[in-house]
Coordinates of C-alpha atoms and ligand atoms in Angstrom, one line a residue:
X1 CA 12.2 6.8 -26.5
X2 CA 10.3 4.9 -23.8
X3 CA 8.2 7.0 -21.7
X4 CA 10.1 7.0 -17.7
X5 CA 7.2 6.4 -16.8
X6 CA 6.2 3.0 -18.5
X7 CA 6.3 -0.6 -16.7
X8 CA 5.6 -2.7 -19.5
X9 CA 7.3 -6.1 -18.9
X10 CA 7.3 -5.5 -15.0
X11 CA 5.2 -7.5 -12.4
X12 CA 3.8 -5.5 -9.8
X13 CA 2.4 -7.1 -6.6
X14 CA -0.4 -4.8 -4.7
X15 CA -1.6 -6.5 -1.1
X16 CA -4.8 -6.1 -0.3
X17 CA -5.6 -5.0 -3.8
X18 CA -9.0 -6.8 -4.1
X19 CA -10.9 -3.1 -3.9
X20 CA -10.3 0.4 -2.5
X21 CA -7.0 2.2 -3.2
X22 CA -5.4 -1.2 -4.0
X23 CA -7.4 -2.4 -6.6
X24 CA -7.0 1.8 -7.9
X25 CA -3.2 1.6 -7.6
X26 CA -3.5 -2.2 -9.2
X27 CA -5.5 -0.6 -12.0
X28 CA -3.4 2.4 -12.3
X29 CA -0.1 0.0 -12.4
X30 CA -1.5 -1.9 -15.1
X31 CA -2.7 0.5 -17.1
X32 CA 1.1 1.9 -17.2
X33 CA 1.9 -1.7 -18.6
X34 CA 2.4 -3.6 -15.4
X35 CA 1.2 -7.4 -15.1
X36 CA -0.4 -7.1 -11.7
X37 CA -1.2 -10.1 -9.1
X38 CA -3.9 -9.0 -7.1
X39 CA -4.3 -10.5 -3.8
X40 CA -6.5 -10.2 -0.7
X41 CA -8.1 -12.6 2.0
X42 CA -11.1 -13.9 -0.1
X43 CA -10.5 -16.3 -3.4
X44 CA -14.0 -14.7 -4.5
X45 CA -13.1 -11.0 -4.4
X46 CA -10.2 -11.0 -6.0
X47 CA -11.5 -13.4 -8.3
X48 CA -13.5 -10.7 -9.1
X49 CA -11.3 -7.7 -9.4
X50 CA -9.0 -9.8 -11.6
X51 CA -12.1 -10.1 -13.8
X52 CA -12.7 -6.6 -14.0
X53 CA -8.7 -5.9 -14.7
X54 CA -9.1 -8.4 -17.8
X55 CA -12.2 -6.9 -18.8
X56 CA -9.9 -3.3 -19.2
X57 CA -7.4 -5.5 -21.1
X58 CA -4.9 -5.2 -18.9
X59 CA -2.9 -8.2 -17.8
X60 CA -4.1 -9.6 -14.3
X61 CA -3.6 -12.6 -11.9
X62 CA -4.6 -12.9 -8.5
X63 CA -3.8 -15.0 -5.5
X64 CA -5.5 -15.1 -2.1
X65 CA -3.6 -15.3 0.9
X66 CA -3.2 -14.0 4.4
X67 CA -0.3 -11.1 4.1
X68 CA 0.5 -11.7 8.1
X69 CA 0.8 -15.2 7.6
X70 CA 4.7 -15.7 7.1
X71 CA 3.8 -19.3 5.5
X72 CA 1.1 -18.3 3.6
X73 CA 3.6 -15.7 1.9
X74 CA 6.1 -18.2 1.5
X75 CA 4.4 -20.5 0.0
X76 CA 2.9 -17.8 -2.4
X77 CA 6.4 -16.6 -3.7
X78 CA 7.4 -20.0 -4.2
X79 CA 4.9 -20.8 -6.0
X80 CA 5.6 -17.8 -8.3
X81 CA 9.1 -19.0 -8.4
X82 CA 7.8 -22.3 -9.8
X83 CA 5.5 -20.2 -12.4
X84 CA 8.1 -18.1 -13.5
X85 CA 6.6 -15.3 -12.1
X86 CA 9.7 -12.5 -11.1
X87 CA 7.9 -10.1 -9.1
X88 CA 10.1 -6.6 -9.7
X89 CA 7.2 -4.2 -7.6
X90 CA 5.8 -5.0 -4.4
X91 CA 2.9 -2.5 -3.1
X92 CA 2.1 -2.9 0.5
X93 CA -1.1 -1.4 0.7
X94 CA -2.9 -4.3 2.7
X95 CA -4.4 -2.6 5.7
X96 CA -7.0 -2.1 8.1
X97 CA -8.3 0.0 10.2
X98 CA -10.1 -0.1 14.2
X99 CA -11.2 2.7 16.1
X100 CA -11.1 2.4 19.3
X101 CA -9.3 4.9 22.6
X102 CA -5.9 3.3 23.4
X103 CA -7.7 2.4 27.2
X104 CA -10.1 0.1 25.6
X105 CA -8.1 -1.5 23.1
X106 CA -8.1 -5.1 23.8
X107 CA -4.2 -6.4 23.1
X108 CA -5.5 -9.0 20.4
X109 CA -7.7 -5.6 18.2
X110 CA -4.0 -3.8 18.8
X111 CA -2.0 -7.1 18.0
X112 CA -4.3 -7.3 14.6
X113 CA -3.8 -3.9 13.2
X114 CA -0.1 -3.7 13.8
X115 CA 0.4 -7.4 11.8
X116 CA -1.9 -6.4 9.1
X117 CA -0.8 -2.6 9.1
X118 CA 2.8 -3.3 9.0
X119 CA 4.6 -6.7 10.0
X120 CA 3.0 -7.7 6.5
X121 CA 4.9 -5.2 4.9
X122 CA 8.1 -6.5 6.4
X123 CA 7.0 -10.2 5.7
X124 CA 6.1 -9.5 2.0
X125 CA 8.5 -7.3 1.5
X126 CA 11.7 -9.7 2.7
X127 CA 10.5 -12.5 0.4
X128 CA 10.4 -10.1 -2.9
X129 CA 13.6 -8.1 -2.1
X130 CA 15.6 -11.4 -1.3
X131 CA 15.0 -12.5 -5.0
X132 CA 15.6 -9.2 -6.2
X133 CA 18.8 -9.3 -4.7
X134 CA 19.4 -12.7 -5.5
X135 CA 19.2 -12.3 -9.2
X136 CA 20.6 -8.7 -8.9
X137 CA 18.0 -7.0 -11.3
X138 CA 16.7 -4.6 -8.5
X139 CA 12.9 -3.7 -8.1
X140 CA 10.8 -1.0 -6.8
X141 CA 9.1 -1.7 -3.0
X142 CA 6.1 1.1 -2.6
X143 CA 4.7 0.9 0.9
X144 CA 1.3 3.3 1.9
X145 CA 1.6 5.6 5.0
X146 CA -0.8 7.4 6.2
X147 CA -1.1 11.1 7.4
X148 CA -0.8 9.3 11.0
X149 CA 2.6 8.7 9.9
X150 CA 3.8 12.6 10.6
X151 CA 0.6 13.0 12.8
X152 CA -1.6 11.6 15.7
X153 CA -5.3 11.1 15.8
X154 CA -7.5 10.3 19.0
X155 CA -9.1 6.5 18.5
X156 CA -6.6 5.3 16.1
X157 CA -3.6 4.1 18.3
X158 CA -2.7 1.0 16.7
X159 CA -2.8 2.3 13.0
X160 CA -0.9 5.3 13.6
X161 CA 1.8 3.6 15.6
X162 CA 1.6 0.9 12.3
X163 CA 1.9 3.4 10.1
X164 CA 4.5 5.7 11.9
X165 CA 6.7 2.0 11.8
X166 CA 5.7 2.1 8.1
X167 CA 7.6 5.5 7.5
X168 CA 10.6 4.3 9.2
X169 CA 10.4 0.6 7.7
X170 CA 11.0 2.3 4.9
X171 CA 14.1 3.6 6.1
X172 CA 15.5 1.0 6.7
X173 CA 14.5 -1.0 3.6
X174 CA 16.5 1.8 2.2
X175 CA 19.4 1.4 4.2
X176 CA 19.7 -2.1 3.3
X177 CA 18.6 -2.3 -0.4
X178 CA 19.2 0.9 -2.3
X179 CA 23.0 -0.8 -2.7
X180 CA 21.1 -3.4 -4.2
X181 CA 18.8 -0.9 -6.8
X182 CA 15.8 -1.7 -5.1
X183 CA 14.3 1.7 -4.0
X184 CA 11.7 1.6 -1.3
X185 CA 9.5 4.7 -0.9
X186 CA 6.1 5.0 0.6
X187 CA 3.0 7.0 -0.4
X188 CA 0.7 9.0 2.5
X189 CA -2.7 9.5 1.3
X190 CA -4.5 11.9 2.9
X191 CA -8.2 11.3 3.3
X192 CA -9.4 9.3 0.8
X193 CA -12.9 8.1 -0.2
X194 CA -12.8 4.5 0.7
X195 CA -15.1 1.8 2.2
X196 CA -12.3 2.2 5.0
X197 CA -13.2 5.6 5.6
X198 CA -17.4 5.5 4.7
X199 CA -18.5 5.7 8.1
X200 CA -16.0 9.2 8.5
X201 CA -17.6 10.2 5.5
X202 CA -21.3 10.0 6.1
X203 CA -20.1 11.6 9.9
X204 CA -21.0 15.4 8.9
X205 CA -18.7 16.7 11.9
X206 CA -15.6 14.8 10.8
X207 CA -16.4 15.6 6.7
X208 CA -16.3 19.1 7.8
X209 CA -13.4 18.8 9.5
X210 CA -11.5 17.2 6.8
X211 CA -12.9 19.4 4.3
X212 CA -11.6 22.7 6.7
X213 CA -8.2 20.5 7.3
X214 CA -6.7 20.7 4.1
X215 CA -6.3 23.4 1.4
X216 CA -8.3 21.3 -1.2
X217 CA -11.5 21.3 0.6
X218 CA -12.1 17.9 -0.2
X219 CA -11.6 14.2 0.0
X220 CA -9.2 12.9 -2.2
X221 CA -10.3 10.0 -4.7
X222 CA -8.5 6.9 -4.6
X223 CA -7.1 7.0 -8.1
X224 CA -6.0 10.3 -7.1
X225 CA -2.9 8.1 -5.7
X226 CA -2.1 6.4 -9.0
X227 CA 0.2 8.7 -10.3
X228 CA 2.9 8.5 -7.5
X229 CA 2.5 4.9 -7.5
X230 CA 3.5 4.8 -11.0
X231 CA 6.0 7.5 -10.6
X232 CA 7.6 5.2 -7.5
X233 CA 7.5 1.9 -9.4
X234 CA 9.2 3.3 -12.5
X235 CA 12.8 4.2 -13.8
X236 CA 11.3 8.0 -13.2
X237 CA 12.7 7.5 -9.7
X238 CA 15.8 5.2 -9.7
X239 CA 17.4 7.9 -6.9
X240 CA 14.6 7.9 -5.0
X241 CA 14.9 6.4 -1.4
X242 CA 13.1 6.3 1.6
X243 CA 10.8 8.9 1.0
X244 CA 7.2 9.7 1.8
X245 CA 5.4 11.8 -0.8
X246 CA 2.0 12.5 0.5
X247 CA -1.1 12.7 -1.8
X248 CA -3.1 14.7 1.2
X249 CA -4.4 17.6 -0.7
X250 CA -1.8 19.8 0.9
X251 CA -2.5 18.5 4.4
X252 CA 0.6 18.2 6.1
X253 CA 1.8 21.4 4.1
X254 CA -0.5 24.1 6.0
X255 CA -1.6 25.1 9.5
Ligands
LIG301 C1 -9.0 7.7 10.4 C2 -8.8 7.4 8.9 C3 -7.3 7.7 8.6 C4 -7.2 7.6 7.0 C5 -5.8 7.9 6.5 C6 -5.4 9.3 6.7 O1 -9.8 7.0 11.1 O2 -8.5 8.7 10.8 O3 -9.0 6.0 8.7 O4 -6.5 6.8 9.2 O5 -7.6 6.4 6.6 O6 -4.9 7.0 7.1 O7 -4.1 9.5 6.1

């Protein structure tokens, strides 16, 4: 018996997936049996983390593109069309983040995070889930919240109001392609130890306060997050839709 949990013969796409908790998910994927496209902004990087994925054995491509670039994305999924290449997970984990209070935050900073955060999501996300649909063997679309999904933080406007559309973008990916078996769920880390975050971290105020904010007294590690990812990209959850399971350390659950 196969294990639920095993995507050998699946393609997974992971945005942004060059380092951080997308080249951990991209690793984690594989490592379940996924062929995984790693993609990012620079050729170079992901380059290199598709060298590294090799190195592991595991079975790797990459492709550099703009995720908020509706031509660039285009042009990649047609290009995987012509290759062969049917893509049955996306991951959109692409994402940035800019701190700033809401009264300073020049439009074109808010405009950035909100394309990058979560228009791409929607962008990449169309092109898979139309082929999906179109050759009706459904897929798996995993889409990374945030804790700022449930919950506001001071400085980080545009991301949470990103990653609050990201909770209900799943919604409605679920409304419209759960007929179709594509199930579209999200994962929330909670703090994580990222580059992203490095500057948080080496903040001894804030590292105390994540440390006091959540029942694990600690950061979480990015391939703390692989698990779900597998468990939402495989037949383990074929009645899953629309959720949010958040990785947080017990976070959200606590006062
Ligand atoms: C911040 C952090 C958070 C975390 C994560 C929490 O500045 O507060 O970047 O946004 O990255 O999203 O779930």
């Amino acid at each position: 018996m196969t294990s639920l949990f095993d995507l050998s013969g699946r393609t997974a796409l992971i945005t942004g997936s060059a380092r951080g908790i997308g080249f951990a998910l991209a690793e984690g994927l594989a490592a379940a049996g996924a062929g995984v496209i790693v993609n990012g902004t620079r050729a170079d990087t992901v380059a290199e983390a598709v060298h590294r994925l090799e190195s592991e054995g595991f079975k790797a491509q990459g492709r550099a593109f703009d995720v908020t670039d509706e031509t660039a994305v285009a042009d990649a999924f047609a290009q995987w069309d012509r290759d062969g290449v049917q893509i049955d997970i996306v991951v959109n984990n692409a994402g940035i983040q800019f701190r700033k209070p809401l009264v300073e935050l020049e439009l074109a900073d808010w405009k950035r995070v909100i394309d990058t955060n979560l228009t791409s999501a929607f962008i990449v996300a169309k092109e898979a889930a139309r082929r999906m649909i179109a050759r009706g063997t459904g897929g798996k679309i995993v889409n990374i919240a945030s804790l700022t999904s449930e919950s506001a933080r001071a400085t980080v406007g545009a991301y949470t109001a990103a990653k609050g559309g990201i909770k209900m973008l799943t919604r409605a990916m679920s409304a419209e392609w759960a007929s179709s078996n594509i199930q579209a769920n999200a994962i929330g880390p909670g703090y994580i130890l990222t580059d992203m975050n490095q500057a948080l971290v080496d903040n001894a105020a804030f590292d105390a306060w994540v440390k006091s904010s959540n029942p694990s007294q600690r950061w979480g590690k990015p391939e703390e997050l692989v698990g779900t990812a597998v468990y939402l990209s495989s037949q383990a959850s074929t009645y899953v839709n629309g959720q949010i399971i958040y990785v947080d350390g017990g976070w959200l659950a606590v006062l």
